[in-house]
Amino acid sequence: MDYTVGQVAALANVTVRTLHHYDEIGLLSPSGRTPAGYRTYGEADLDQLHRVLAYKELGFPLEEIAAIVSDPDTDTMGHLRKQRDLLLSKVERLRGMVVAVDRELESRRMGVTLTPEERFEVFGDWEPVPGYGEEAERRWGQTEQWRQAQDRMGSFDKEDFARMQTAQAEWVRELLAAVDEGSAADGERAMDLAERHRQLIGLLYDCSPAQHVGITRMYVSEPEQLNFLVSPDLQRPGLGAFICAAAQANAKRMGE
Amino acid sequence: MDYTVGQVAALANVTVRTLHHYDEIGLLSPSGRTPAGYRTYGEADLDQLHRVLAYKELGFPLEEIAAIVSDPDTDTMGHLRKQRDLLLSKVERLRGMVVAVDRELESRRMGVTLTPEERFEVFGDWEPVPGYGEEAERRWGQTEQWRQAQDRMGSFDKEDFARMQTAQAEWVRELLAAVDEGSAADGERAMDLAERHRQLIGLLYDCSPAQHVGITRMYVSEPEQLNFLVSPDLQRPGLGAFICAAAQANAKRMGE
DNA sequence: GGTTGACCCTGACGCCGCGTGAGGCGGCAG
DNA sequence: CTGCCGCCTCACGCGGCGTCAGGGTCAACC
């Protein structure tokens, strides 16, 4: 009971070209050919194809799949474990990206819907904790971070709040001092400040170093965002870029 | 205050080649050149690059980024929303893959550690609900699905259990009837059966049509798995392939 | 002034997993 | 015999760069 490429393609829900490709690279060669040169796939080939597709679905590159399905002695378990970690990190990255899109989306929405006066009104009303207010809720209410922050703030008491605000004010002071004294944005002092910033955020919601970079990048592309962090009259030109660069350097340091 | 490629690359944490590429495709051309032909990037260029990288981090293709950053009138919100959905579906896919890896990993582990006798003992002990027993816990206990299933079963009463087992038995009967009567694996009858199977699984844990395909594929590559679903003495040759094909057809139908 | 070494340039090919033709043969129904 | 569908083998293309190759430039040191 042999099959042609077209039949196999239909069965396995792949294209004929894909089967040709697998033949070319030696990943799955049909067990035979007709006198006219037509590929003929047998049941065993279908089985092999099934395994190939299974591994492909797991995200393995074709070369590794070839090694796995052809050689039963390969370290399949190791492969799988590595692949699992890879997948998890991908998921984390994607989640970070979703959050980034949410932020971008919400900030765009506000940028469009608010008149300059309203904008001033909003930004003029300096808030020590970003995301703590009605306006903020309209902006971030949809995101997971918001929900996390709500949860964690729910278990804060007044003293916790005061401590947090003090810590943030202290951080801002030291940040400005570092900038004014000409610290390098990728130096240890800046990295330490970035890490402290990340941990302040971490009091409200989970924030990996990579996500932290994404957030700080917003301080560059949308400098108004910075107003939530540092009172406008205290800001310096290039402050957003400094924070962002520091966060990048810190993320790199943390990653190693 | 101008920068060379190398400096910009270091600042933005990208390679020189990347900047060359962006110049080539017109995504980000430096604002000037030295007499010797060196690219010189100004502050505005850095700003632009920041925006480009932000969108890149969001997963946009470079061509779209070029359109977005150059033309302020593009439907950025629409782009972002679409991108968000795309990201979420990617996350779902990856999560499904992680689960698939977990299953593969656990089954491999078992395949290695169990003697044939033990294997028989395990598989001979037919269980109506996969994941309901001590052996199953050792196999699947690490996965999110298992935790979800535990949660949902916790809120089941005896009648719920009975209903579920009845529903599953009924489904198996109809499946075998369909196979014996020669129904097409990608026909409506088979697809309906696949969908019912997916929904039965859905009683225990979330299972998208795509994940469902992944699960059923296991019935082909590891036929022993089928024993958890259909009592061995009732099985037909090709039954796993039939279910898998039906699940594929159903997933395609659901996706449209 | 010459040399060194770090940086810059352009151009071109390579990678992965196929999509998408082009140009031509095989098989089967009418 | 004619059509049409399906099969074959090239062979180029994409996206987002990595990675040479072969050469020019710049600053510093001898």
Coordinates of C-alpha atoms (C1' of nucleotides) in Angstrom, one line a residue:
Chain A
M1 CA 0.0 0.0 0.0
D2 CA 2.1 2.9 -1.3
Y3 CA 1.3 6.5 -1.5
T4 CA 2.4 9.3 -3.9
V5 CA 3.6 12.7 -2.7
G6 CA 0.3 14.3 -3.2
Q7 CA -1.5 11.7 -1.1
V8 CA 1.0 11.8 1.7
A9 CA 0.9 15.6 1.7
A10 CA -2.9 15.5 2.0
L11 CA -2.8 12.9 4.8
A12 CA -0.1 14.7 6.8
N13 CA -1.5 18.2 6.1
V14 CA 1.8 19.4 4.6
T15 CA 2.7 20.7 1.1
V16 CA 4.2 18.6 -1.6
R17 CA 7.1 21.0 -1.6
T18 CA 7.7 20.2 2.0
L19 CA 8.1 16.5 1.2
H20 CA 10.4 17.3 -1.6
H21 CA 12.4 19.4 0.7
Y22 CA 12.6 16.7 3.3
D23 CA 13.8 14.3 0.6
E24 CA 16.4 16.8 -0.6
I25 CA 17.9 17.3 2.8
G26 CA 17.7 13.6 3.6
L27 CA 15.3 14.0 6.4
L28 CA 12.6 11.7 5.0
S29 CA 13.4 10.0 1.7
P30 CA 10.6 7.8 0.2
S31 CA 11.4 4.1 0.4
G32 CA 11.0 3.7 -3.4
R33 CA 10.4 5.2 -6.8
T34 CA 8.2 4.1 -9.7
P35 CA 9.9 3.4 -13.1
A36 CA 8.8 6.9 -14.0
G37 CA 10.6 8.4 -11.0
Y38 CA 7.5 9.1 -8.9
R39 CA 8.2 9.0 -5.2
T40 CA 6.5 6.1 -3.4
Y41 CA 5.9 6.3 0.4
G42 CA 5.2 3.2 2.4
E43 CA 3.6 2.9 5.8
A44 CA 7.0 3.0 7.5
D45 CA 7.7 6.3 5.7
L46 CA 4.4 7.7 7.0
D47 CA 5.4 6.6 10.5
Q48 CA 8.7 8.4 10.2
L49 CA 6.9 11.5 8.9
H50 CA 4.6 11.5 11.9
R51 CA 7.6 11.5 14.2
V52 CA 9.3 14.2 12.2
L53 CA 6.2 16.4 12.3
A54 CA 5.9 15.7 16.0
Y55 CA 9.4 17.0 16.6
K56 CA 8.8 19.9 14.3
E57 CA 5.8 20.9 16.3
L58 CA 8.1 20.9 19.2
G59 CA 10.2 23.6 17.5
F60 CA 13.2 21.5 16.7
P61 CA 15.3 22.5 13.6
L62 CA 15.1 20.0 10.9
E63 CA 18.7 19.0 11.2
E64 CA 18.3 18.0 14.8
I65 CA 15.1 16.1 13.9
A66 CA 17.1 14.2 11.3
A67 CA 19.6 13.3 14.0
I68 CA 17.0 12.3 16.5
V69 CA 14.8 10.2 14.3
S70 CA 17.6 8.4 12.5
D71 CA 19.8 7.7 15.4
P72 CA 18.1 6.1 18.4
D73 CA 21.2 6.6 20.6
T74 CA 21.1 10.3 20.6
D75 CA 20.6 12.1 23.8
T76 CA 16.9 12.6 23.2
M77 CA 16.2 13.5 26.8
G78 CA 18.8 16.2 26.8
H79 CA 17.4 17.6 23.6
L80 CA 14.0 17.7 25.0
R81 CA 15.0 19.3 28.2
K82 CA 17.0 22.0 26.4
Q83 CA 14.1 22.5 24.1
R84 CA 11.7 22.9 27.0
D85 CA 13.9 25.6 28.6
L86 CA 14.1 27.3 25.2
L87 CA 10.3 27.3 24.9
L88 CA 9.8 28.6 28.4
S89 CA 12.2 31.5 27.7
K90 CA 10.4 32.2 24.5
V91 CA 7.1 32.3 26.3
E92 CA 8.6 34.7 28.8
R93 CA 9.8 37.0 26.0
L94 CA 6.5 36.9 24.3
R95 CA 4.7 37.7 27.5
G96 CA 7.0 40.7 27.9
M97 CA 6.2 41.7 24.4
V98 CA 2.5 41.5 25.0
V99 CA 2.8 43.8 28.0
A100 CA 4.9 46.2 25.9
V101 CA 2.2 46.3 23.2
D102 CA -0.4 46.9 25.9
R103 CA 1.6 49.9 27.2
E104 CA 2.2 51.2 23.7
L105 CA -1.5 50.8 22.9
E106 CA -2.7 52.5 26.0
S107 CA -0.3 55.4 25.7
R108 CA -1.3 55.9 22.1
R109 CA -4.9 55.9 23.1
M110 CA -4.3 58.6 25.6
G111 CA -2.1 60.6 23.3
V112 CA -4.9 60.6 20.8
T113 CA -7.9 61.2 23.0
L114 CA -6.5 63.9 25.2
T115 CA -6.4 67.6 24.3
P116 CA -3.1 69.4 25.2
E117 CA -4.9 71.0 28.2
E118 CA -6.1 67.7 29.5
R119 CA -2.7 66.3 28.9
F120 CA -1.1 69.0 31.0
E121 CA -3.7 68.4 33.6
V122 CA -2.9 64.7 33.8
F123 CA 0.8 65.1 33.7
G124 CA 0.8 68.1 35.9
D125 CA -0.7 66.0 38.6
W126 CA 2.5 64.3 39.7
E127 CA 1.9 60.9 41.2
P128 CA 4.6 59.2 43.2
V129 CA 3.6 55.7 42.3
P130 CA 2.9 55.0 38.6
G131 CA -0.5 53.3 38.1
Y132 CA -2.0 54.6 41.3
G133 CA -4.9 56.7 40.3
E134 CA -8.0 56.8 38.2
E135 CA -6.3 58.0 35.1
A136 CA -3.7 55.3 35.5
E137 CA -6.4 52.7 35.8
R138 CA -7.9 53.7 32.4
R139 CA -4.4 53.4 31.0
W140 CA -3.1 50.2 32.5
G141 CA -6.2 48.6 33.8
Q142 CA -6.2 45.9 31.1
T143 CA -2.7 44.6 31.7
E144 CA -1.6 41.7 33.8
Q145 CA 0.9 44.0 35.6
W146 CA -2.0 46.2 36.8
R147 CA -3.7 43.2 38.3
Q148 CA -0.6 42.1 39.9
A149 CA 0.1 45.5 41.3
Q150 CA -3.5 45.7 42.6
D151 CA -3.0 42.5 44.4
R152 CA 0.2 43.4 46.0
M153 CA -0.9 46.9 47.0
G154 CA -3.9 45.4 48.6
S155 CA -1.6 43.8 51.2
F156 CA 0.2 47.0 51.8
D157 CA -0.4 49.1 54.9
K158 CA 0.2 52.8 55.2
E159 CA 3.7 52.3 56.5
D160 CA 4.5 50.1 53.5
F161 CA 3.3 52.9 51.2
A162 CA 5.3 55.5 53.0
R163 CA 8.4 53.3 52.9
M164 CA 8.0 52.8 49.2
Q165 CA 7.6 56.5 48.4
T166 CA 10.6 57.3 50.5
A167 CA 12.6 54.7 48.7
Q168 CA 11.6 56.0 45.3
A169 CA 12.3 59.6 46.3
E170 CA 15.7 58.5 47.5
W171 CA 16.3 56.7 44.3
V172 CA 15.4 59.7 42.2
R173 CA 17.8 61.9 44.3
E174 CA 20.7 59.5 43.7
L175 CA 19.8 59.1 40.0
L176 CA 19.9 62.9 39.5
A177 CA 23.2 63.1 41.4
A178 CA 24.7 60.4 39.3
V179 CA 23.7 62.1 36.1
D180 CA 24.9 65.5 37.3
E181 CA 28.2 64.1 38.3
G182 CA 28.6 62.7 34.8
S183 CA 28.5 59.0 35.7
A184 CA 28.7 56.7 32.7
A185 CA 25.3 55.2 31.7
D186 CA 26.8 51.8 31.5
G187 CA 29.0 52.1 34.6
E188 CA 28.5 50.2 37.8
R189 CA 26.9 53.1 39.6
A190 CA 24.3 53.5 36.8
M191 CA 23.7 49.8 36.7
D192 CA 23.1 49.6 40.4
L193 CA 20.6 52.4 40.1
A194 CA 18.9 50.6 37.2
E195 CA 18.7 47.5 39.3
R196 CA 17.2 49.4 42.2
H197 CA 14.7 50.9 39.9
R198 CA 13.8 47.4 38.7
Q199 CA 13.4 46.2 42.2
L200 CA 11.1 49.1 43.0
I201 CA 8.9 48.1 40.1
G202 CA 9.2 44.5 41.4
L203 CA 7.4 45.5 44.5
L204 CA 4.3 46.0 42.4
Y205 CA 4.7 43.5 39.6
D206 CA 7.1 40.9 38.2
C207 CA 9.7 42.6 35.9
S208 CA 12.6 40.7 34.4
P209 CA 15.7 42.6 33.4
A210 CA 14.7 42.3 29.8
Q211 CA 11.2 43.6 30.5
H212 CA 12.8 46.4 32.4
V213 CA 14.7 47.5 29.3
G214 CA 11.5 47.5 27.4
I215 CA 9.9 49.8 30.0
T216 CA 12.8 52.2 30.2
R217 CA 12.9 52.4 26.4
M218 CA 9.6 54.1 26.7
Y219 CA 11.2 56.9 28.6
V220 CA 13.2 57.6 25.5
S221 CA 10.6 57.2 22.8
E222 CA 7.9 58.9 24.9
P223 CA 9.6 61.3 27.3
E224 CA 6.2 62.3 28.9
Q225 CA 6.2 58.9 30.5
L226 CA 9.1 60.0 32.5
N227 CA 6.9 62.5 34.4
F228 CA 5.4 59.6 36.2
L229 CA 8.8 58.7 37.6
V230 CA 10.6 62.1 38.1
S231 CA 8.8 65.3 38.7
P232 CA 9.1 67.4 35.5
D233 CA 10.8 70.3 37.2
L234 CA 13.6 68.0 38.4
Q235 CA 14.3 66.3 35.0
R236 CA 17.5 66.8 33.0
P237 CA 17.8 66.5 29.3
G238 CA 18.8 63.0 28.3
L239 CA 17.6 61.5 31.6
G240 CA 15.4 59.0 29.8
A241 CA 18.2 57.8 27.6
F242 CA 20.5 57.5 30.7
I243 CA 18.0 55.3 32.5
C244 CA 17.4 53.2 29.4
A245 CA 21.1 52.7 28.8
A246 CA 21.7 51.8 32.4
A247 CA 18.8 49.3 32.3
Q248 CA 20.4 47.7 29.2
A249 CA 23.8 47.5 30.8
N250 CA 22.2 46.1 33.9
A251 CA 20.2 43.5 31.9
K252 CA 23.4 42.4 30.2
R253 CA 25.1 42.2 33.6
M254 CA 22.3 40.2 35.0
G255 CA 22.1 37.9 32.0
E256 CA 25.7 36.8 32.5
Chain B
M1 CA 27.5 65.5 18.7
D2 CA 27.6 62.7 16.0
Y3 CA 28.3 59.0 16.4
T4 CA 29.9 56.4 14.2
V5 CA 28.3 53.1 13.4
G6 CA 30.3 51.3 16.0
Q7 CA 29.4 53.7 18.8
V8 CA 25.7 53.6 17.9
A9 CA 25.9 49.8 17.7
A10 CA 27.4 49.7 21.2
L11 CA 24.8 52.2 22.6
A12 CA 21.8 50.4 21.1
N13 CA 23.2 46.9 21.7
V14 CA 22.9 45.9 18.1
T15 CA 25.6 44.9 15.6
V16 CA 27.2 47.1 13.0
R17 CA 25.9 44.9 10.3
T18 CA 22.3 45.5 11.6
L19 CA 22.8 49.2 11.2
H20 CA 24.2 48.7 7.7
H21 CA 21.2 46.6 6.9
Y22 CA 18.8 49.2 8.2
D23 CA 20.6 51.7 6.0
E24 CA 20.4 49.4 3.0
I25 CA 16.7 48.9 3.2
G26 CA 16.1 52.6 4.0
L27 CA 14.7 51.9 7.5
L28 CA 17.3 54.1 9.2
S29 CA 19.7 56.1 7.2
P30 CA 22.3 58.1 9.0
S31 CA 21.8 61.9 8.6
G32 CA 25.3 62.4 7.3
R33 CA 28.6 61.0 6.0
T34 CA 32.2 62.1 6.6
P35 CA 34.3 63.0 3.5
A36 CA 35.7 59.5 3.8
G37 CA 32.3 58.0 3.6
Y38 CA 31.8 57.1 7.3
R39 CA 28.2 57.1 8.4
T40 CA 27.5 59.8 11.0
Y41 CA 24.4 59.4 13.2
G42 CA 22.9 62.3 15.1
E43 CA 20.7 62.5 18.1
A44 CA 17.6 62.4 15.9
D45 CA 18.9 59.2 14.3
L46 CA 19.3 57.7 17.7
D47 CA 15.8 58.6 18.6
Q48 CA 14.5 57.0 15.4
L49 CA 16.6 53.9 16.1
H50 CA 15.1 53.7 19.6
R51 CA 11.6 53.7 18.1
V52 CA 12.6 51.1 15.5
L53 CA 14.0 48.8 18.2
A54 CA 10.9 49.2 20.3
Y55 CA 8.7 48.1 17.4
K56 CA 11.2 45.3 16.6
E57 CA 10.9 44.1 20.1
L58 CA 7.2 44.0 19.6
G59 CA 7.8 41.6 16.7
F60 CA 6.9 43.8 13.8
P61 CA 8.6 43.0 10.5
L62 CA 11.1 45.7 9.4
E63 CA 9.0 46.8 6.4
E64 CA 6.0 47.6 8.6
I65 CA 8.3 49.4 11.1
A66 CA 9.5 51.5 8.3
A67 CA 6.0 52.4 7.4
I68 CA 5.1 53.2 11.0
V69 CA 8.0 55.3 12.0
S70 CA 8.1 57.3 8.7
D71 CA 4.4 57.9 8.3
P72 CA 2.6 59.3 11.4
D73 CA -0.8 58.7 9.8
T74 CA -0.6 54.9 9.6
D75 CA -3.1 53.0 11.6
T76 CA -0.7 52.3 14.4
M77 CA -3.5 51.3 16.8
G78 CA -4.8 48.7 14.4
H79 CA -1.3 47.4 13.9
L80 CA -0.7 47.1 17.6
R81 CA -4.0 45.4 18.2
K82 CA -3.3 42.9 15.5
Q83 CA 0.2 42.4 16.8
R84 CA -1.2 41.8 20.3
D85 CA -3.5 39.1 19.1
L86 CA -0.7 37.5 17.1
L87 CA 1.5 37.5 20.2
L88 CA -1.2 35.9 22.3
S89 CA -1.7 33.2 19.8
K90 CA 2.0 32.6 19.7
V91 CA 2.1 32.3 23.4
E92 CA -0.7 29.8 23.3
R93 CA 1.1 27.8 20.7
L94 CA 4.3 27.8 22.7
R95 CA 2.5 26.7 25.8
G96 CA 1.1 23.8 23.9
M97 CA 4.5 22.9 22.8
V98 CA 5.9 23.0 26.3
V99 CA 3.2 20.6 27.3
A100 CA 3.9 18.4 24.4
V101 CA 7.6 18.3 25.4
D102 CA 6.6 17.5 28.9
R103 CA 4.6 14.6 27.7
E104 CA 7.3 13.4 25.4
L105 CA 9.8 13.7 28.2
E106 CA 7.8 11.8 30.7
S107 CA 6.9 9.1 28.3
R108 CA 10.5 8.7 27.4
R109 CA 11.5 8.6 31.0
M110 CA 9.0 5.8 31.6
G111 CA 10.0 4.0 28.5
V112 CA 13.5 3.8 29.7
T113 CA 13.0 3.1 33.4
L114 CA 10.2 0.5 33.1
T115 CA 10.8 -3.2 32.4
P116 CA 8.4 -4.8 29.9
E117 CA 6.5 -6.4 32.8
E118 CA 6.1 -3.2 34.6
R119 CA 5.1 -1.6 31.4
F120 CA 2.4 -4.2 30.9
E121 CA 1.3 -3.7 34.4
V122 CA 0.8 0.0 33.9
F123 CA -0.9 -0.2 30.6
G124 CA -2.9 -3.2 31.4
D125 CA -4.5 -1.3 34.2
W126 CA -7.1 0.4 32.1
E127 CA -8.2 3.8 33.4
P128 CA -11.2 5.6 32.1
V129 CA -9.9 9.0 32.7
P130 CA -6.4 9.8 31.7
G131 CA -4.5 11.4 34.5
Y132 CA -6.6 9.8 37.3
G133 CA -4.3 7.6 39.3
E134 CA -1.0 7.4 41.0
E135 CA 0.9 6.2 38.0
A136 CA -0.5 9.1 36.0
E137 CA 0.5 11.5 38.6
R138 CA 4.1 10.4 38.3
R139 CA 3.8 10.9 34.6
W140 CA 1.9 14.1 34.3
G141 CA 2.2 15.6 37.8
Q142 CA 4.7 18.3 36.6
T143 CA 2.5 19.8 33.9
E144 CA 0.1 22.7 34.1
Q145 CA -2.6 20.6 32.6
W146 CA -2.3 18.2 35.5
R147 CA -2.8 21.1 38.0
Q148 CA -5.7 22.4 36.0
A149 CA -7.3 19.0 35.9
Q150 CA -6.8 18.6 39.7
D151 CA -8.5 21.9 40.3
R152 CA -11.5 21.1 38.1
M153 CA -11.9 17.5 39.4
G154 CA -11.8 18.9 42.9
S155 CA -15.2 20.6 42.1
F156 CA -16.7 17.5 40.6
D157 CA -19.1 15.3 42.6
K158 CA -19.7 11.6 42.1
E159 CA -22.5 12.3 39.6
D160 CA -20.2 14.6 37.6
F161 CA -17.7 11.8 37.4
A162 CA -20.3 9.3 36.3
R163 CA -21.6 11.6 33.6
M164 CA -18.1 12.1 32.3
Q165 CA -17.3 8.4 32.2
T166 CA -20.6 7.7 30.5
A167 CA -20.0 10.5 27.9
Q168 CA -16.5 9.1 27.2
A169 CA -17.8 5.6 26.8
E170 CA -20.5 6.8 24.5
W171 CA -17.9 8.7 22.5
V172 CA -15.7 5.6 22.2
R173 CA -18.7 3.6 20.9
E174 CA -19.5 6.2 18.3
L175 CA -15.9 6.5 17.3
L176 CA -15.5 2.8 16.7
A177 CA -18.8 2.7 14.8
A178 CA -17.6 5.5 12.5
V179 CA -14.3 3.7 11.9
D180 CA -16.0 0.4 11.2
E181 CA -18.4 2.0 8.8
G182 CA -15.6 3.5 6.9
S183 CA -16.2 7.1 7.6
A184 CA -13.6 9.5 6.1
A185 CA -11.1 10.7 8.7
D186 CA -11.5 14.2 7.4
G187 CA -15.3 14.0 7.0
E188 CA -17.8 15.8 9.0
R189 CA -18.7 12.9 11.2
A190 CA -15.0 12.4 12.1
M191 CA -14.5 16.1 12.8
D192 CA -17.5 16.1 15.0
L193 CA -16.2 13.2 16.9
A194 CA -12.8 14.9 17.2
E195 CA -14.5 18.1 18.5
R196 CA -16.4 16.1 21.1
H197 CA -13.1 14.4 22.2
R198 CA -11.5 17.9 22.5
Q199 CA -14.4 19.0 24.6
L200 CA -14.2 16.0 26.9
I201 CA -10.6 16.9 27.5
G202 CA -11.7 20.5 28.0
L203 CA -13.6 19.3 31.0
L204 CA -10.3 18.7 32.7
Y205 CA -8.0 21.3 31.2
D206 CA -7.8 24.0 28.5
C207 CA -7.1 22.5 25.1
S208 CA -7.1 24.5 21.9
P209 CA -7.8 22.7 18.6
A210 CA -4.1 23.0 17.8
Q211 CA -3.1 21.5 21.1
H212 CA -5.6 18.8 20.5
V213 CA -3.8 17.9 17.3
G214 CA -0.6 17.6 19.2
I215 CA -2.1 15.3 21.7
T216 CA -3.7 13.0 19.2
R217 CA -0.5 12.9 17.2
M218 CA 0.8 11.0 20.2
Y219 CA -1.7 8.3 19.6
V220 CA 0.1 7.6 16.3
S221 CA 3.7 7.9 17.4
E222 CA 3.1 6.1 20.7
P223 CA 0.2 3.8 20.2
E224 CA 0.4 2.6 23.8
Q225 CA -1.0 6.0 24.8
L226 CA -4.2 5.0 23.1
N227 CA -4.8 2.4 25.8
F228 CA -5.7 5.2 28.2
L229 CA -8.5 6.2 25.8
V230 CA -9.8 3.0 24.3
S231 CA -9.6 -0.3 26.0
P232 CA -7.0 -2.4 24.1
D233 CA -9.4 -5.2 23.3
L234 CA -11.7 -2.7 21.5
Q235 CA -9.0 -1.0 19.4
R236 CA -8.8 -1.3 15.6
P237 CA -5.6 -0.9 13.5
G238 CA -5.2 2.6 12.4
L239 CA -7.4 4.0 15.1
G240 CA -4.8 6.4 16.4
A241 CA -4.2 7.7 12.9
F242 CA -7.9 8.2 12.4
I243 CA -8.3 10.2 15.5
C244 CA -5.3 12.3 14.7
A245 CA -6.4 13.0 11.1
A246 CA -9.9 13.9 12.4
A247 CA -8.4 16.2 15.0
Q248 CA -6.4 17.9 12.2
A249 CA -9.4 18.3 10.0
N250 CA -11.3 19.7 13.0
A251 CA -8.6 22.1 13.9
K252 CA -8.6 23.4 10.3
R253 CA -12.3 23.7 10.4
M254 CA -12.2 25.6 13.8
G255 CA -9.5 27.9 12.5
E256 CA -11.5 29.1 9.6
Chain C
dG1 C1' 57.5 59.6 7.9
dG2 C1' 56.4 54.8 8.5
dT3 C1' 54.0 51.3 10.9
dT4 C1' 50.6 49.3 13.6
dG5 C1' 46.0 48.2 14.9
dA6 C1' 41.4 49.5 15.4
dC7 C1' 37.8 51.0 12.9
dC8 C1' 35.2 52.0 8.6
dC9 C1' 33.5 51.0 3.7
dT10 C1' 31.1 48.0 -0.1
dG11 C1' 29.9 43.7 -2.1
dA12 C1' 28.5 39.2 -1.9
dC13 C1' 27.3 34.7 -0.3
dG14 C1' 25.1 31.8 3.4
dC15 C1' 21.4 30.3 6.5
dC16 C1' 16.4 28.0 7.4
dG17 C1' 12.2 26.2 5.7
dC18 C1' 10.2 26.2 2.5
dG19 C1' 6.8 29.2 -1.5
dT20 C1' 6.5 29.8 -6.1
dG21 C1' 7.3 29.6 -10.4
dA22 C1' 9.2 27.3 -15.1
dG23 C1' 9.6 23.7 -18.3
dG24 C1' 8.8 19.1 -19.2
dC25 C1' 7.2 14.0 -18.7
dG26 C1' 3.5 10.1 -17.0
dG27 C1' -1.1 8.4 -16.5
dC28 C1' -5.7 8.2 -17.3
dA29 C1' -10.6 9.6 -19.1
dG30 C1' -13.2 10.8 -23.0
Chain D
dC1 C1' -5.5 11.6 -29.8
dT2 C1' -6.4 15.1 -26.9
dG3 C1' -6.8 17.2 -22.4
dC4 C1' -6.0 17.7 -17.9
dC5 C1' -4.0 16.6 -13.6
dG6 C1' -0.2 15.2 -11.1
dC7 C1' 4.4 14.2 -11.0
dC8 C1' 9.5 15.4 -11.9
dT9 C1' 13.8 18.6 -11.5
dC10 C1' 15.9 22.8 -11.4
dA11 C1' 16.3 27.4 -9.5
dC12 C1' 15.3 31.8 -7.5
dG13 C1' 13.2 34.4 -3.6
dC14 C1' 12.1 35.9 1.2
dG15 C1' 13.6 38.0 6.1
dG16 C1' 17.1 39.6 9.0
dC17 C1' 20.8 39.6 9.3
dG18 C1' 26.1 36.7 10.1
dT19 C1' 30.2 36.4 8.1
dC20 C1' 33.9 36.6 5.3
dA21 C1' 36.8 39.2 1.6
dG22 C1' 39.3 43.0 0.0
dG23 C1' 40.2 47.4 0.7
dG24 C1' 40.3 52.6 2.7
dT25 C1' 40.9 55.7 7.1
dC26 C1' 42.2 57.4 11.5
dA27 C1' 44.9 58.1 15.7
dA28 C1' 48.9 57.0 18.0
dC29 C1' 53.4 55.6 18.6
dC30 C1' 58.3 54.8 17.1

